mmCIF file of C-alpha atoms in Angstrom:
data_model
loop_
_atom_site.group_PDB
_atom_site.id
_atom_site.type_symbol
_atom_site.label_atom_id
_atom_site.label_comp_id
_atom_site.label_asym_id
_atom_site.label_seq_id
_atom_site.Cartn_x
_atom_site.Cartn_y
_atom_site.Cartn_z
ATOM 1 C CA MET G 1 0.000 0.000 0.000
ATOM 2 C CA PRO G 2 1.487 3.384 -0.940
ATOM 3 C CA ALA G 3 2.162 5.838 1.861
ATOM 4 C CA ILE G 4 -0.552 8.456 2.284
ATOM 5 C CA ASP G 5 -0.253 11.845 3.945
ATOM 6 C CA MET G 6 -3.110 12.884 6.173
ATOM 7 C CA PRO G 7 -5.126 16.015 5.351
ATOM 8 C CA GLU G 8 -3.351 19.165 6.512
ATOM 9 C CA GLY G 9 -4.715 22.490 7.693
ATOM 10 C CA PRO G 10 -5.412 23.960 4.230
ATOM 11 C CA SER G 11 -7.562 20.944 3.319
ATOM 12 C CA ILE G 12 -9.684 21.472 6.427
ATOM 13 C CA VAL G 13 -10.112 25.138 5.537
ATOM 14 C CA ILE G 14 -11.465 23.987 2.158
ATOM 15 C CA LEU G 15 -13.894 21.632 3.939
ATOM 16 C CA ARG G 16 -15.039 24.504 6.165
ATOM 17 C CA GLU G 17 -15.632 26.732 3.142
ATOM 18 C CA GLU G 18 -17.460 24.036 1.172
ATOM 19 C CA ALA G 19 -19.710 23.211 4.128
ATOM 20 C CA ALA G 20 -20.471 26.859 4.954
ATOM 21 C CA ARG G 21 -24.046 26.596 3.706
ATOM 22 C CA PHE G 22 -24.903 24.360 6.676
ATOM 23 C CA GLU G 23 -24.229 27.101 9.214
ATOM 24 C CA ARG G 24 -27.422 28.165 11.046
ATOM 25 C CA GLN G 25 -29.176 25.076 9.686
ATOM 26 C CA ILE G 26 -30.946 22.513 11.891
ATOM 27 C CA VAL G 27 -29.726 18.911 11.869
ATOM 28 C CA ARG G 28 -32.772 16.946 10.696
ATOM 29 C CA ARG G 29 -31.219 13.492 10.341
ATOM 30 C CA VAL G 30 -28.189 11.803 11.907
ATOM 31 C CA THR G 31 -26.783 8.392 11.016
ATOM 32 C CA GLY G 32 -23.391 6.708 11.221
ATOM 33 C CA ASN G 33 -21.425 3.765 12.571
ATOM 34 C CA SER G 34 -19.692 5.756 15.313
ATOM 35 C CA THR G 35 -19.934 4.425 18.864
ATOM 36 C CA LEU G 36 -20.830 7.950 20.024
ATOM 37 C CA ASP G 37 -24.443 8.926 20.619
ATOM 38 C CA LEU G 38 -24.831 10.823 17.368
ATOM 39 C CA SER G 39 -28.569 11.335 17.952
ATOM 40 C CA ARG G 40 -27.608 14.072 20.391
ATOM 41 C CA MET G 41 -27.182 16.419 17.428
ATOM 42 C CA GLU G 42 -30.595 15.766 15.905
ATOM 43 C CA GLY G 43 -32.805 18.835 16.121
ATOM 44 C CA CYS G 44 -29.886 21.117 17.025
ATOM 45 C CA ARG G 45 -28.947 24.213 15.051
ATOM 46 C CA VAL G 46 -25.372 24.570 13.798
ATOM 47 C CA GLU G 47 -24.124 27.809 15.311
ATOM 48 C CA SER G 48 -20.866 27.851 13.349
ATOM 49 C CA LEU G 49 -18.423 25.734 11.398
ATOM 50 C CA ARG G 50 -14.808 26.334 12.394
ATOM 51 C CA SER G 51 -11.408 24.767 11.870
ATOM 52 C CA TRP G 52 -8.333 24.516 14.040
ATOM 53 C CA GLY G 53 -5.389 22.938 12.306
ATOM 54 C CA LYS G 54 -6.513 19.469 11.265
ATOM 55 C CA HIS G 55 -9.751 19.610 13.268
ATOM 56 C CA PHE G 56 -13.122 20.417 11.687
ATOM 57 C CA LEU G 57 -15.474 21.782 14.327
ATOM 58 C CA ILE G 58 -19.277 21.785 14.251
ATOM 59 C CA GLU G 59 -20.448 24.150 16.976
ATOM 60 C CA PHE G 60 -23.856 23.913 18.627
ATOM 61 C CA VAL G 61 -25.197 25.980 21.545
ATOM 62 C CA ASP G 62 -24.059 23.745 24.419
ATOM 63 C CA PHE G 63 -21.440 21.482 22.814
ATOM 64 C CA SER G 64 -19.424 20.906 19.650
ATOM 65 C CA MET G 65 -18.494 17.957 17.459
ATOM 66 C CA ARG G 66 -14.819 17.597 16.544
ATOM 67 C CA VAL G 67 -14.019 15.731 13.329
ATOM 68 C CA HIS G 68 -10.431 14.603 12.721
ATOM 69 C CA LEU G 69 -9.879 12.972 9.324
ATOM 70 C CA MET G 70 -6.738 11.214 10.593
ATOM 71 C CA LEU G 71 -4.758 9.397 7.854
ATOM 72 C CA PHE G 72 -7.477 7.916 5.638
ATOM 73 C CA GLY G 73 -10.479 10.126 6.390
ATOM 74 C CA SER G 74 -12.620 11.845 3.795
ATOM 75 C CA TYR G 75 -15.908 13.696 3.417
ATOM 76 C CA ARG G 76 -18.658 14.154 0.881
ATOM 77 C CA ILE G 77 -21.328 16.815 0.487
ATOM 78 C CA ASP G 78 -24.644 15.623 -1.059
ATOM 79 C CA ASP G 79 -22.909 12.664 -2.737
ATOM 80 C CA PRO G 80 -22.454 9.772 -0.285
ATOM 81 C CA LYS G 81 -19.993 6.984 -0.926
ATOM 82 C CA PRO G 82 -21.356 3.419 -1.368
ATOM 83 C CA VAL G 83 -19.876 2.505 2.020
ATOM 84 C CA PRO G 84 -21.078 3.189 5.582
ATOM 85 C CA ALA G 85 -20.284 6.658 6.894
ATOM 86 C CA ARG G 86 -18.829 7.279 10.320
ATOM 87 C CA MET G 87 -21.270 10.181 10.550
ATOM 88 C CA SER G 88 -23.873 11.674 8.220
ATOM 89 C CA LEU G 89 -25.763 14.859 9.013
ATOM 90 C CA GLY G 90 -28.890 15.723 7.040
ATOM 91 C CA PHE G 91 -30.124 19.302 6.680
ATOM 92 C CA ASP G 92 -32.955 20.937 4.752
ATOM 93 C CA ASN G 93 -30.398 22.141 2.213
ATOM 94 C CA GLY G 94 -28.239 19.029 1.839
ATOM 95 C CA ASP G 95 -26.165 16.388 3.570
ATOM 96 C CA LEU G 96 -22.668 16.183 5.047
ATOM 97 C CA HIS G 97 -20.932 12.782 5.235
ATOM 98 C CA PHE G 98 -17.687 11.770 6.969
ATOM 99 C CA TYR G 99 -15.724 8.534 6.515
ATOM 100 C CA ASN G 100 -12.861 6.827 8.393
ATOM 101 C CA CYS G 101 -12.489 9.675 10.843
ATOM 102 C CA SER G 102 -12.227 10.256 14.577
ATOM 103 C CA LEU G 103 -15.204 11.926 16.260
ATOM 104 C CA ARG G 104 -15.333 13.545 19.668
ATOM 105 C CA TYR G 105 -17.737 15.773 21.517
ATOM 106 C CA ILE G 106 -16.300 18.923 23.077
ATOM 107 C CA GLU G 107 -18.271 20.010 26.117
ATOM 108 C CA VAL G 108 -16.666 23.411 26.740
ATOM 109 C CA PRO G 109 -16.795 26.526 24.533
ATOM 110 C CA LEU G 110 -14.389 26.228 21.616
ATOM 111 C CA ASP G 111 -12.568 29.388 22.642
ATOM 112 C CA GLN G 112 -11.672 27.605 25.870
ATOM 113 C CA ALA G 113 -10.714 24.349 24.181
ATOM 114 C CA TYR G 114 -8.438 25.771 21.468
ATOM 115 C CA ASP G 115 -5.470 28.104 21.230
ATOM 116 C CA TRP G 116 -6.329 29.927 18.008
ATOM 117 C CA SER G 117 -2.954 31.694 18.017
ATOM 118 C CA ALA G 118 -1.330 28.341 17.197
ATOM 119 C CA ASP G 119 -3.361 27.796 14.006
ATOM 120 C CA VAL G 120 -1.095 28.822 11.138
ATOM 121 C CA MET G 121 -4.093 29.727 8.957
ATOM 122 C CA SER G 122 -6.058 31.613 11.578
ATOM 123 C CA ASP G 123 -6.458 35.390 11.675
ATOM 124 C CA HIS G 124 -5.310 35.033 15.294
ATOM 125 C CA TRP G 125 -2.008 33.317 14.388
ATOM 126 C CA ASP G 126 0.782 34.669 16.592
ATOM 127 C CA PRO G 127 4.352 34.196 15.286
ATOM 128 C CA LYS G 128 5.802 35.612 18.515
ATOM 129 C CA ALA G 129 4.036 32.914 20.507
ATOM 130 C CA ALA G 130 5.374 30.272 18.103
ATOM 131 C CA ARG G 131 8.926 31.568 18.602
ATOM 132 C CA ALA G 132 8.541 31.420 22.403
ATOM 133 C CA LYS G 133 7.271 27.839 22.210
ATOM 134 C CA LEU G 134 10.160 26.833 19.945
ATOM 135 C CA LYS G 135 12.737 28.404 22.239
ATOM 136 C CA ALA G 136 11.273 26.417 25.130
ATOM 137 C CA LYS G 137 11.908 23.218 23.142
ATOM 138 C CA SER G 138 15.468 23.893 22.006
ATOM 139 C CA ALA G 139 16.420 20.195 21.849
ATOM 140 C CA MET G 140 13.583 19.366 19.455
ATOM 141 C CA LEU G 141 14.418 18.413 15.863
ATOM 142 C CA ALA G 142 13.158 20.725 13.142
ATOM 143 C CA CYS G 143 11.195 17.873 11.551
ATOM 144 C CA ASP G 144 9.349 17.304 14.847
ATOM 145 C CA ALA G 145 8.770 21.005 15.478
ATOM 146 C CA LEU G 146 6.922 21.445 12.204
ATOM 147 C CA LEU G 147 4.571 18.601 13.130
ATOM 148 C CA ASP G 148 3.951 19.804 16.679
ATOM 149 C CA GLN G 149 0.321 20.927 16.618
ATOM 150 C CA SER G 150 0.715 22.984 19.782
ATOM 151 C CA ILE G 151 3.187 25.182 17.872
ATOM 152 C CA PHE G 152 2.084 24.924 14.231
ATOM 153 C CA SER G 153 -1.499 23.696 14.206
ATOM 154 C CA GLY G 154 -2.352 22.542 10.687
ATOM 155 C CA SER G 155 1.203 21.913 9.552
ATOM 156 C CA GLY G 156 1.655 18.373 8.284
ATOM 157 C CA ASN G 157 4.196 16.257 6.505
ATOM 158 C CA ILE G 158 3.959 17.972 3.130
ATOM 159 C CA ILE G 159 4.356 21.413 4.680
ATOM 160 C CA LYS G 160 7.227 20.141 6.829
ATOM 161 C CA ASN G 161 9.236 18.787 3.907
ATOM 162 C CA GLU G 162 8.615 21.722 1.595
ATOM 163 C CA VAL G 163 9.295 24.425 4.185
ATOM 164 C CA LEU G 164 12.568 22.878 5.361
ATOM 165 C CA PHE G 165 13.745 22.626 1.777
ATOM 166 C CA ARG G 166 12.756 26.221 1.031
ATOM 167 C CA ILE G 167 14.729 27.587 3.978
ATOM 168 C CA ARG G 168 17.636 25.131 3.443
ATOM 169 C CA VAL G 169 17.446 23.525 6.889
ATOM 170 C CA HIS G 170 18.184 19.830 7.444
ATOM 171 C CA PRO G 171 15.243 18.082 9.171
ATOM 172 C CA CYS G 172 17.539 16.753 11.929
ATOM 173 C CA SER G 173 18.682 20.229 12.942
ATOM 174 C CA ARG G 174 18.130 21.138 16.583
ATOM 175 C CA ILE G 175 15.759 24.079 17.047
ATOM 176 C CA GLY G 176 18.084 25.630 19.630
ATOM 177 C CA ALA G 177 20.979 25.565 17.154
ATOM 178 C CA LEU G 178 19.191 27.490 14.410
ATOM 179 C CA PRO G 179 20.480 31.038 13.854
ATOM 180 C CA ALA G 180 17.857 33.676 14.722
ATOM 181 C CA ARG G 181 17.385 34.437 11.014
ATOM 182 C CA LYS G 182 16.657 30.790 10.216
ATOM 183 C CA LEU G 183 14.202 30.494 13.068
ATOM 184 C CA THR G 184 12.359 33.525 11.706
ATOM 185 C CA GLN G 185 12.329 31.996 8.224
ATOM 186 C CA LEU G 186 10.952 28.734 9.570
ATOM 187 C CA ILE G 187 8.083 30.468 11.378
ATOM 188 C CA THR G 188 7.303 32.746 8.445
ATOM 189 C CA GLU G 189 7.422 30.083 5.755
ATOM 190 C CA VAL G 190 5.087 27.672 7.559
ATOM 191 C CA ARG G 191 2.315 30.249 7.289
ATOM 192 C CA ASN G 192 3.285 31.405 3.782
ATOM 193 C CA TYR G 193 3.420 27.882 2.411
ATOM 194 C CA SER G 194 0.119 26.939 4.070
ATOM 195 C CA PHE G 195 -1.710 29.662 2.158
ATOM 196 C CA GLU G 196 0.029 28.743 -1.095
ATOM 197 C CA PHE G 197 -0.946 25.098 -0.407
ATOM 198 C CA LEU G 198 -4.564 26.278 -0.038
ATOM 199 C CA GLU G 199 -4.622 28.086 -3.369
ATOM 200 C CA TRP G 200 -2.858 25.262 -5.215
ATOM 201 C CA LYS G 201 -5.194 22.650 -3.780
ATOM 202 C CA LYS G 202 -8.250 24.672 -4.759
ATOM 203 C CA ALA G 203 -6.828 24.828 -8.305
ATOM 204 C CA PHE G 204 -6.019 21.065 -8.250
ATOM 205 C CA VAL G 205 -2.320 21.736 -8.912
ATOM 206 C CA LEU G 206 -0.802 21.117 -5.472
ATOM 207 C CA ARG G 207 1.373 18.178 -6.516
ATOM 208 C CA LYS G 208 2.822 20.139 -9.436
ATOM 209 C CA HIS G 209 4.350 22.569 -6.948
ATOM 210 C CA TRP G 210 6.061 20.022 -4.705
ATOM 211 C CA LEU G 211 9.820 20.527 -4.793
ATOM 212 C CA VAL G 212 10.937 17.580 -2.649
ATOM 213 C CA HIS G 213 7.914 15.827 -1.153
ATOM 214 C CA THR G 214 7.825 12.307 -2.694
ATOM 215 C CA LYS G 215 10.536 13.398 -5.175
ATOM 216 C CA THR G 216 13.855 11.670 -5.897
ATOM 217 C CA GLU G 217 16.098 14.433 -7.280
ATOM 218 C CA CYS G 218 17.096 17.769 -5.756
ATOM 219 C CA PRO G 219 15.568 20.550 -7.871
ATOM 220 C CA ARG G 220 18.699 22.623 -7.188
ATOM 221 C CA GLY G 221 20.808 20.079 -9.073
ATOM 222 C CA HIS G 222 22.517 18.337 -6.155
ATOM 223 C CA GLY G 223 21.622 14.791 -7.115
ATOM 224 C CA ARG G 224 19.423 12.304 -5.306
ATOM 225 C CA LEU G 225 17.347 13.345 -2.343
ATOM 226 C CA THR G 226 17.457 11.384 0.889
ATOM 227 C CA LYS G 227 14.276 9.704 2.068
ATOM 228 C CA ALA G 228 14.082 8.690 5.729
ATOM 229 C CA HIS G 229 11.601 8.289 8.572
ATOM 230 C CA LEU G 230 12.869 10.816 11.103
ATOM 231 C CA GLY G 231 12.142 12.242 14.514
ATOM 232 C CA THR G 232 9.852 11.041 17.241
ATOM 233 C CA THR G 233 6.954 10.729 14.809
ATOM 234 C CA HIS G 234 8.970 8.718 12.226
ATOM 235 C CA ARG G 235 7.142 10.481 9.406
ATOM 236 C CA ARG G 236 8.601 10.471 5.899
ATOM 237 C CA SER G 237 11.189 13.150 5.213
ATOM 238 C CA PHE G 238 12.539 14.056 1.772
ATOM 239 C CA PHE G 239 15.578 16.332 1.835
ATOM 240 C CA CYS G 240 18.880 17.251 0.220
ATOM 241 C CA GLU G 241 22.005 16.464 2.241
ATOM 242 C CA THR G 242 23.927 19.098 0.248
ATOM 243 C CA CYS G 243 21.806 22.242 0.320
ATOM 244 C CA GLN G 244 19.928 21.705 3.593
ATOM 245 C CA VAL G 245 22.299 22.607 6.422
ATOM 246 C CA LEU G 246 22.436 20.524 9.587
ATOM 247 C CA TYR G 247 22.476 22.867 12.581
ATOM 248 C CA GLY G 248 23.451 21.219 15.852
ATOM 249 C CA ALA G 249 24.269 17.572 16.503
ATOM 250 C CA GLY G 250 20.765 16.280 15.927
ATOM 251 C CA ASN G 251 20.188 12.546 15.888
ATOM 252 C CA ARG G 252 17.720 10.917 13.531
ATOM 253 C CA GLU G 253 15.605 9.540 16.387
#
């Protein structure tokens, strides 16, 4: 089975935008093979649809439903798959279906449950807060930092590989060893690339813009790229040993 990268923040923003017509609508029908009591949502009005990183959030008056598409999750609007859905919500103006995903009720207000300043695509994104969090984790590898959702909510494996190549930083570099200029580039490019990712995905040309992710040759002409499962998450990394500088004595584990 080929390796698959889970949906990243920009993909969830697209889901939020596509599902926007269900805001302020009442849930008329609820089905699904989840072990949760999905009937709780029936008859409730959707107050808002929000996203935080890789989480899609359906907000009601007294609770919210969190949808995480994980590695193999997907969704359909008005066009169900011929397989059982984890959750299907029916409205007067259409239906929203989710497959192979993780569901969880959130019992507190979303503004209490989530740090919006950590979401790289949020209007509340705070690069200064990200820098402070990174400095507090100086021993962390760059490849792990870019997947840490408490620092860069929404950043995933594609963003990680492409950003590190753009700023010429080896994925095994220690965060504490990065020069101040490189740390600034890392923080800035995560957000920049996320919005470029969003536009490319909407135009169905995302893969055409990948420089190193799933590639074999360095686009700067330095020969074959290295592919390895690095860091504490052991996610796939694609990088150039020549043009991506290793800062600090980072190990691959």
